């Protein structure tokens, strides 16, 4: 895929969602960090349902540590892998208090030193909370990048490196949201909605779902 086509893809995705936002609900960097950790292998909807009950009760490192794993678990037990996530959230909160003055750091190395925080989570927090031009690669972005031919790669790391290289600078800050939301609502895994896709003519996917167009409807 050439540079001109990539630019047009990002331009169109930006036009569809001029002001993209994370679908996770949060009011500060700490709430976002907790929500992203909870969202691993879970839907944003399930996380939001849980944090609507949790955050009014505990939305600071101090409050979460005070709850402890046993106190936190009832709030997040509807989320997948909740036992390990409860341990991670309490442990990262304790480390924030011990080493960062209770403040979420805005650099990758510090974020990735927190329990339960990997590269993807760090990228989301850096981008959404602090405005860094990082591009977190989740399953939706990995699929869209490969399926369209925009930034094909066999691993998450390979796709991320290509996205950082190929996404024009003016689109980098919101590229994560545009690609993720396109994958979630249009370029879906089982049945991509190619007929209503804003970049269908630019996409290099060979097995497009164009039933109506083929039938002449």
PDB file of C-alpha atoms in Angstrom:
ATOM      1  CA  UNK A   1       0.000   0.000   0.000  1.00  0.00           C
ATOM      2  CA  UNK A   2       1.410   3.380  -0.965  1.00  0.00           C
ATOM      3  CA  UNK A   3       1.656   6.594   1.041  1.00  0.00           C
ATOM      4  CA  UNK A   4      -1.144   8.362  -0.838  1.00  0.00           C
ATOM      5  CA  UNK A   5      -3.621   5.560  -0.189  1.00  0.00           C
ATOM      6  CA  UNK A   6      -2.706   5.414   3.498  1.00  0.00           C
ATOM      7  CA  UNK A   7      -3.216   9.150   3.834  1.00  0.00           C
ATOM      8  CA  UNK A   8      -6.653   8.934   2.216  1.00  0.00           C
ATOM      9  CA  UNK A   9      -7.668   6.062   4.507  1.00  0.00           C
ATOM     10  CA  UNK A  10      -6.811   8.056   7.625  1.00  0.00           C
ATOM     11  CA  UNK A  11      -8.486  11.159   6.192  1.00  0.00           C
ATOM     12  CA  UNK A  12     -11.746   9.276   5.620  1.00  0.00           C
ATOM     13  CA  UNK A  13     -11.722   7.547   9.006  1.00  0.00           C
ATOM     14  CA  UNK A  14     -11.130  10.936  10.606  1.00  0.00           C
ATOM     15  CA  UNK A  15     -14.069  12.412   8.703  1.00  0.00           C
ATOM     16  CA  UNK A  16     -16.396   9.672   9.992  1.00  0.00           C
ATOM     17  CA  UNK A  17     -15.440  10.360  13.625  1.00  0.00           C
ATOM     18  CA  UNK A  18     -14.018  13.892  13.907  1.00  0.00           C
ATOM     19  CA  UNK A  19     -13.756  13.739  17.707  1.00  0.00           C
ATOM     20  CA  UNK A  20     -13.120  10.110  18.646  1.00  0.00           C
ATOM     21  CA  UNK A  21     -13.205   9.183  22.325  1.00  0.00           C
ATOM     22  CA  UNK A  22     -12.390   6.116  24.347  1.00  0.00           C
ATOM     23  CA  UNK A  23     -15.532   4.127  25.096  1.00  0.00           C
ATOM     24  CA  UNK A  24     -14.193   3.374  28.563  1.00  0.00           C
ATOM     25  CA  UNK A  25     -15.699   5.722  31.138  1.00  0.00           C
ATOM     26  CA  UNK A  26     -13.231   7.629  33.319  1.00  0.00           C
ATOM     27  CA  UNK A  27     -12.660  11.084  34.796  1.00  0.00           C
ATOM     28  CA  UNK A  28      -8.913  11.085  35.490  1.00  0.00           C
ATOM     29  CA  UNK A  29      -5.722   9.196  34.499  1.00  0.00           C
ATOM     30  CA  UNK A  30      -5.988   6.792  37.435  1.00  0.00           C
ATOM     31  CA  UNK A  31      -9.540   5.755  36.584  1.00  0.00           C
ATOM     32  CA  UNK A  32      -8.465   5.266  32.969  1.00  0.00           C
ATOM     33  CA  UNK A  33      -5.498   3.127  34.007  1.00  0.00           C
ATOM     34  CA  UNK A  34      -7.712   0.901  36.157  1.00  0.00           C
ATOM     35  CA  UNK A  35     -10.348   0.635  33.425  1.00  0.00           C
ATOM     36  CA  UNK A  36      -7.787  -0.339  30.782  1.00  0.00           C
ATOM     37  CA  UNK A  37      -6.278  -3.014  33.033  1.00  0.00           C
ATOM     38  CA  UNK A  38      -9.773  -4.383  33.660  1.00  0.00           C
ATOM     39  CA  UNK A  39     -10.597  -4.333  29.935  1.00  0.00           C
ATOM     40  CA  UNK A  40      -8.043  -6.982  28.927  1.00  0.00           C
ATOM     41  CA  UNK A  41      -9.987  -9.813  27.239  1.00  0.00           C
ATOM     42  CA  UNK A  42     -13.235  -8.102  28.255  1.00  0.00           C
ATOM     43  CA  UNK A  43     -15.628  -5.674  26.608  1.00  0.00           C
ATOM     44  CA  UNK A  44     -15.638  -1.958  27.361  1.00  0.00           C
ATOM     45  CA  UNK A  45     -19.331  -2.302  28.176  1.00  0.00           C
ATOM     46  CA  UNK A  46     -18.697  -4.865  30.904  1.00  0.00           C
ATOM     47  CA  UNK A  47     -15.924  -2.726  32.377  1.00  0.00           C
ATOM     48  CA  UNK A  48     -18.100   0.393  32.384  1.00  0.00           C
ATOM     49  CA  UNK A  49     -20.893  -1.455  34.173  1.00  0.00           C
ATOM     50  CA  UNK A  50     -18.438  -2.472  36.879  1.00  0.00           C
ATOM     51  CA  UNK A  51     -16.644   0.858  37.268  1.00  0.00           C
ATOM     52  CA  UNK A  52     -19.940   2.766  37.538  1.00  0.00           C
ATOM     53  CA  UNK A  53     -20.350   0.986  40.865  1.00  0.00           C
ATOM     54  CA  UNK A  54     -16.670   0.953  41.821  1.00  0.00           C
ATOM     55  CA  UNK A  55     -15.449   4.480  41.114  1.00  0.00           C
ATOM     56  CA  UNK A  56     -18.003   6.316  43.293  1.00  0.00           C
ATOM     57  CA  UNK A  57     -16.690   4.195  46.168  1.00  0.00           C
ATOM     58  CA  UNK A  58     -12.993   4.006  45.294  1.00  0.00           C
ATOM     59  CA  UNK A  59     -11.288   5.935  42.492  1.00  0.00           C
ATOM     60  CA  UNK A  60      -7.882   6.706  44.010  1.00  0.00           C
ATOM     61  CA  UNK A  61      -4.894   4.471  44.740  1.00  0.00           C
ATOM     62  CA  UNK A  62      -5.426   5.010  48.468  1.00  0.00           C
ATOM     63  CA  UNK A  63      -9.069   3.948  48.318  1.00  0.00           C
ATOM     64  CA  UNK A  64      -8.345   0.857  46.205  1.00  0.00           C
ATOM     65  CA  UNK A  65      -5.532  -0.265  48.506  1.00  0.00           C
ATOM     66  CA  UNK A  66      -7.858   0.221  51.456  1.00  0.00           C
ATOM     67  CA  UNK A  67     -10.467  -1.990  49.738  1.00  0.00           C
ATOM     68  CA  UNK A  68      -7.874  -4.662  49.106  1.00  0.00           C
ATOM     69  CA  UNK A  69      -8.319  -7.642  46.817  1.00  0.00           C
ATOM     70  CA  UNK A  70     -11.216  -9.058  48.807  1.00  0.00           C
ATOM     71  CA  UNK A  71     -13.016  -5.738  48.890  1.00  0.00           C
ATOM     72  CA  UNK A  72     -12.414  -4.988  45.211  1.00  0.00           C
ATOM     73  CA  UNK A  73     -13.456  -8.401  43.890  1.00  0.00           C
ATOM     74  CA  UNK A  74     -17.246  -8.022  44.349  1.00  0.00           C
ATOM     75  CA  UNK A  75     -17.207  -4.907  42.147  1.00  0.00           C
ATOM     76  CA  UNK A  76     -15.425  -6.564  39.215  1.00  0.00           C
ATOM     77  CA  UNK A  77     -16.520 -10.206  39.437  1.00  0.00           C
ATOM     78  CA  UNK A  78     -18.638  -9.850  36.270  1.00  0.00           C
ATOM     79  CA  UNK A  79     -15.464  -9.133  34.259  1.00  0.00           C
ATOM     80  CA  UNK A  80     -13.366 -11.930  32.801  1.00  0.00           C
ATOM     81  CA  UNK A  81     -10.203 -12.902  34.712  1.00  0.00           C
ATOM     82  CA  UNK A  82     -11.400 -10.772  37.616  1.00  0.00           C
ATOM     83  CA  UNK A  83      -9.331 -12.543  40.278  1.00  0.00           C
ATOM     84  CA  UNK A  84      -5.980 -11.744  38.660  1.00  0.00           C
ATOM     85  CA  UNK A  85      -7.177  -8.269  37.693  1.00  0.00           C
ATOM     86  CA  UNK A  86      -8.136  -7.520  41.294  1.00  0.00           C
ATOM     87  CA  UNK A  87      -4.618  -8.463  42.399  1.00  0.00           C
ATOM     88  CA  UNK A  88      -3.061  -6.337  39.675  1.00  0.00           C
ATOM     89  CA  UNK A  89      -5.197  -3.264  40.387  1.00  0.00           C
ATOM     90  CA  UNK A  90      -4.438  -3.354  44.118  1.00  0.00           C
ATOM     91  CA  UNK A  91      -0.730  -3.999  43.493  1.00  0.00           C
ATOM     92  CA  UNK A  92      -0.359  -1.231  40.911  1.00  0.00           C
ATOM     93  CA  UNK A  93      -2.180   1.145  43.245  1.00  0.00           C
ATOM     94  CA  UNK A  94       0.225   0.304  46.050  1.00  0.00           C
ATOM     95  CA  UNK A  95       3.199   0.869  43.750  1.00  0.00           C
ATOM     96  CA  UNK A  96       1.796   4.223  42.638  1.00  0.00           C
ATOM     97  CA  UNK A  97       1.658   5.244  46.303  1.00  0.00           C
ATOM     98  CA  UNK A  98       5.095   3.853  47.140  1.00  0.00           C
ATOM     99  CA  UNK A  99       7.045   5.082  44.124  1.00  0.00           C
ATOM    100  CA  UNK A 100       5.076   7.763  42.267  1.00  0.00           C
ATOM    101  CA  UNK A 101       3.371   9.801  44.957  1.00  0.00           C
ATOM    102  CA  UNK A 102       0.004   8.308  44.031  1.00  0.00           C
ATOM    103  CA  UNK A 103       0.165   9.912  40.576  1.00  0.00           C
ATOM    104  CA  UNK A 104      -0.059   7.989  37.292  1.00  0.00           C
ATOM    105  CA  UNK A 105       3.259   8.546  35.467  1.00  0.00           C
ATOM    106  CA  UNK A 106       3.262   9.789  31.892  1.00  0.00           C
ATOM    107  CA  UNK A 107       6.231   7.822  30.574  1.00  0.00           C
ATOM    108  CA  UNK A 108       6.279   4.315  29.162  1.00  0.00           C
ATOM    109  CA  UNK A 109       9.023   2.840  31.351  1.00  0.00           C
ATOM    110  CA  UNK A 110       7.288   3.842  34.571  1.00  0.00           C
ATOM    111  CA  UNK A 111       3.874   2.690  33.389  1.00  0.00           C
ATOM    112  CA  UNK A 112       5.187  -0.698  32.281  1.00  0.00           C
ATOM    113  CA  UNK A 113       6.802  -1.163  35.695  1.00  0.00           C
ATOM    114  CA  UNK A 114       3.322  -1.310  37.254  1.00  0.00           C
ATOM    115  CA  UNK A 115       1.757  -4.750  37.899  1.00  0.00           C
ATOM    116  CA  UNK A 116      -0.664  -5.767  35.145  1.00  0.00           C
ATOM    117  CA  UNK A 117       0.475  -3.015  32.779  1.00  0.00           C
ATOM    118  CA  UNK A 118       1.957  -4.136  29.469  1.00  0.00           C
ATOM    119  CA  UNK A 119       2.854  -2.226  26.344  1.00  0.00           C
ATOM    120  CA  UNK A 120      -0.711  -2.013  25.029  1.00  0.00           C
ATOM    121  CA  UNK A 121      -2.102  -0.655  28.298  1.00  0.00           C
ATOM    122  CA  UNK A 122       0.756   1.828  28.568  1.00  0.00           C
ATOM    123  CA  UNK A 123       0.123   3.005  25.003  1.00  0.00           C
ATOM    124  CA  UNK A 124      -3.577   3.577  25.712  1.00  0.00           C
ATOM    125  CA  UNK A 125      -2.874   5.569  28.886  1.00  0.00           C
ATOM    126  CA  UNK A 126      -0.126   7.629  27.246  1.00  0.00           C
ATOM    127  CA  UNK A 127      -2.374   8.415  24.292  1.00  0.00           C
ATOM    128  CA  UNK A 128      -5.766   8.940  25.932  1.00  0.00           C
ATOM    129  CA  UNK A 129      -4.752  10.462  29.264  1.00  0.00           C
ATOM    130  CA  UNK A 130      -1.673  12.409  28.219  1.00  0.00           C
ATOM    131  CA  UNK A 131      -2.049  13.012  24.479  1.00  0.00           C
ATOM    132  CA  UNK A 132       1.074  11.164  23.367  1.00  0.00           C
ATOM    133  CA  UNK A 133       0.992  10.010  19.695  1.00  0.00           C
ATOM    134  CA  UNK A 134       1.211   6.331  20.659  1.00  0.00           C
ATOM    135  CA  UNK A 135      -0.815   3.647  18.874  1.00  0.00           C
ATOM    136  CA  UNK A 136      -1.976   0.751  21.020  1.00  0.00           C
ATOM    137  CA  UNK A 137      -2.690  -2.385  19.008  1.00  0.00           C
ATOM    138  CA  UNK A 138      -5.636  -4.458  20.200  1.00  0.00           C
ATOM    139  CA  UNK A 139      -7.416  -7.254  18.337  1.00  0.00           C
ATOM    140  CA  UNK A 140      -9.499  -4.777  16.301  1.00  0.00           C
ATOM    141  CA  UNK A 141      -6.514  -2.695  15.206  1.00  0.00           C
ATOM    142  CA  UNK A 142      -4.447  -5.796  14.474  1.00  0.00           C
ATOM    143  CA  UNK A 143      -7.241  -7.108  12.242  1.00  0.00           C
ATOM    144  CA  UNK A 144      -7.855  -3.819  10.412  1.00  0.00           C
ATOM    145  CA  UNK A 145      -4.138  -3.234   9.849  1.00  0.00           C
ATOM    146  CA  UNK A 146      -3.675  -6.676   8.308  1.00  0.00           C
ATOM    147  CA  UNK A 147      -6.987  -6.988   6.483  1.00  0.00           C
ATOM    148  CA  UNK A 148      -6.769  -3.630   4.733  1.00  0.00           C
ATOM    149  CA  UNK A 149      -3.078  -3.926   3.977  1.00  0.00           C
ATOM    150  CA  UNK A 150      -2.385  -0.655   5.809  1.00  0.00           C
ATOM    151  CA  UNK A 151       0.214  -2.110   8.197  1.00  0.00           C
ATOM    152  CA  UNK A 152       0.412  -5.896   7.881  1.00  0.00           C
ATOM    153  CA  UNK A 153       2.356  -7.860  10.443  1.00  0.00           C
ATOM    154  CA  UNK A 154       2.443 -11.243  12.151  1.00  0.00           C
ATOM    155  CA  UNK A 155       2.781  -9.851  15.666  1.00  0.00           C
ATOM    156  CA  UNK A 156       1.286  -6.962  17.624  1.00  0.00           C
ATOM    157  CA  UNK A 157       4.730  -5.400  17.924  1.00  0.00           C
ATOM    158  CA  UNK A 158       5.331  -5.574  14.177  1.00  0.00           C
ATOM    159  CA  UNK A 159       1.965  -3.970  13.415  1.00  0.00           C
ATOM    160  CA  UNK A 160       2.578  -1.230  15.981  1.00  0.00           C
ATOM    161  CA  UNK A 161       5.967  -0.363  14.490  1.00  0.00           C
ATOM    162  CA  UNK A 162       4.483  -0.154  11.004  1.00  0.00           C
ATOM    163  CA  UNK A 163       1.560   1.983  12.164  1.00  0.00           C
ATOM    164  CA  UNK A 164       3.915   4.415  13.876  1.00  0.00           C
ATOM    165  CA  UNK A 165       5.926   4.539  10.656  1.00  0.00           C
ATOM    166  CA  UNK A 166       3.048   4.742   8.162  1.00  0.00           C
ATOM    167  CA  UNK A 167       0.334   6.816   9.871  1.00  0.00           C
ATOM    168  CA  UNK A 168       0.860  10.464   8.857  1.00  0.00           C
ATOM    169  CA  UNK A 169       1.878  12.657  11.792  1.00  0.00           C
ATOM    170  CA  UNK A 170      -1.279  14.761  11.663  1.00  0.00           C
ATOM    171  CA  UNK A 171      -3.392  11.646  12.340  1.00  0.00           C
ATOM    172  CA  UNK A 172      -1.186   9.900  14.920  1.00  0.00           C
ATOM    173  CA  UNK A 173      -2.800  11.272  18.071  1.00  0.00           C
ATOM    174  CA  UNK A 174      -6.232   9.807  17.272  1.00  0.00           C
ATOM    175  CA  UNK A 175      -5.211   6.925  14.996  1.00  0.00           C
ATOM    176  CA  UNK A 176      -5.726   4.404  17.803  1.00  0.00           C
ATOM    177  CA  UNK A 177      -9.375   5.415  18.191  1.00  0.00           C
ATOM    178  CA  UNK A 178     -10.129   5.651  14.474  1.00  0.00           C
ATOM    179  CA  UNK A 179      -8.712   2.210  13.686  1.00  0.00           C
ATOM    180  CA  UNK A 180     -10.210   0.570  16.789  1.00  0.00           C
ATOM    181  CA  UNK A 181     -13.713   1.951  16.263  1.00  0.00           C
ATOM    182  CA  UNK A 182     -13.597   1.106  12.557  1.00  0.00           C
ATOM    183  CA  UNK A 183     -12.740  -2.465  13.469  1.00  0.00           C
ATOM    184  CA  UNK A 184     -15.350  -2.680  16.208  1.00  0.00           C
ATOM    185  CA  UNK A 185     -18.287  -1.329  14.223  1.00  0.00           C
ATOM    186  CA  UNK A 186     -17.501  -1.795  10.528  1.00  0.00           C
ATOM    187  CA  UNK A 187     -14.532  -4.044   9.796  1.00  0.00           C
ATOM    188  CA  UNK A 188     -15.815  -6.744  12.145  1.00  0.00           C
ATOM    189  CA  UNK A 189     -14.089 -10.084  12.491  1.00  0.00           C
ATOM    190  CA  UNK A 190     -16.769 -12.527  11.342  1.00  0.00           C
ATOM    191  CA  UNK A 191     -18.758 -10.373   8.960  1.00  0.00           C
ATOM    192  CA  UNK A 192     -17.154  -7.109   7.858  1.00  0.00           C
ATOM    193  CA  UNK A 193     -19.653  -4.501   6.672  1.00  0.00           C
ATOM    194  CA  UNK A 194     -17.794  -3.802   3.450  1.00  0.00           C
ATOM    195  CA  UNK A 195     -20.889  -2.391   1.741  1.00  0.00           C
ATOM    196  CA  UNK A 196     -21.034   0.545   4.122  1.00  0.00           C
ATOM    197  CA  UNK A 197     -17.292   0.914   4.639  1.00  0.00           C
ATOM    198  CA  UNK A 198     -15.911   4.424   3.999  1.00  0.00           C
ATOM    199  CA  UNK A 199     -12.595   3.002   2.780  1.00  0.00           C
ATOM    200  CA  UNK A 200     -13.859  -0.042   0.825  1.00  0.00           C
ATOM    201  CA  UNK A 201     -12.365   1.190  -2.463  1.00  0.00           C
ATOM    202  CA  UNK A 202      -8.961   1.703  -0.814  1.00  0.00           C
ATOM    203  CA  UNK A 203      -8.916  -1.515   1.206  1.00  0.00           C
ATOM    204  CA  UNK A 204      -6.822  -4.385  -0.171  1.00  0.00           C
ATOM    205  CA  UNK A 205      -8.840  -7.167   1.484  1.00  0.00           C
ATOM    206  CA  UNK A 206      -9.505  -9.820  -1.172  1.00  0.00           C
ATOM    207  CA  UNK A 207     -12.613 -11.398   0.360  1.00  0.00           C
ATOM    208  CA  UNK A 208     -14.884  -8.393   0.719  1.00  0.00           C
ATOM    209  CA  UNK A 209     -18.467  -8.826   1.868  1.00  0.00           C
ATOM    210  CA  UNK A 210     -20.285  -7.104  -1.001  1.00  0.00           C
ATOM    211  CA  UNK A 211     -23.425  -9.203  -1.414  1.00  0.00           C
ATOM    212  CA  UNK A 212     -25.785  -6.433  -2.536  1.00  0.00           C
ATOM    213  CA  UNK A 213     -23.321  -4.968  -4.983  1.00  0.00           C
ATOM    214  CA  UNK A 214     -22.782  -8.344  -6.556  1.00  0.00           C
ATOM    215  CA  UNK A 215     -26.510  -8.909  -6.952  1.00  0.00           C
ATOM    216  CA  UNK A 216     -27.022  -5.460  -8.434  1.00  0.00           C
ATOM    217  CA  UNK A 217     -29.298  -4.219  -5.586  1.00  0.00           C
TER     218      UNK A 217
END
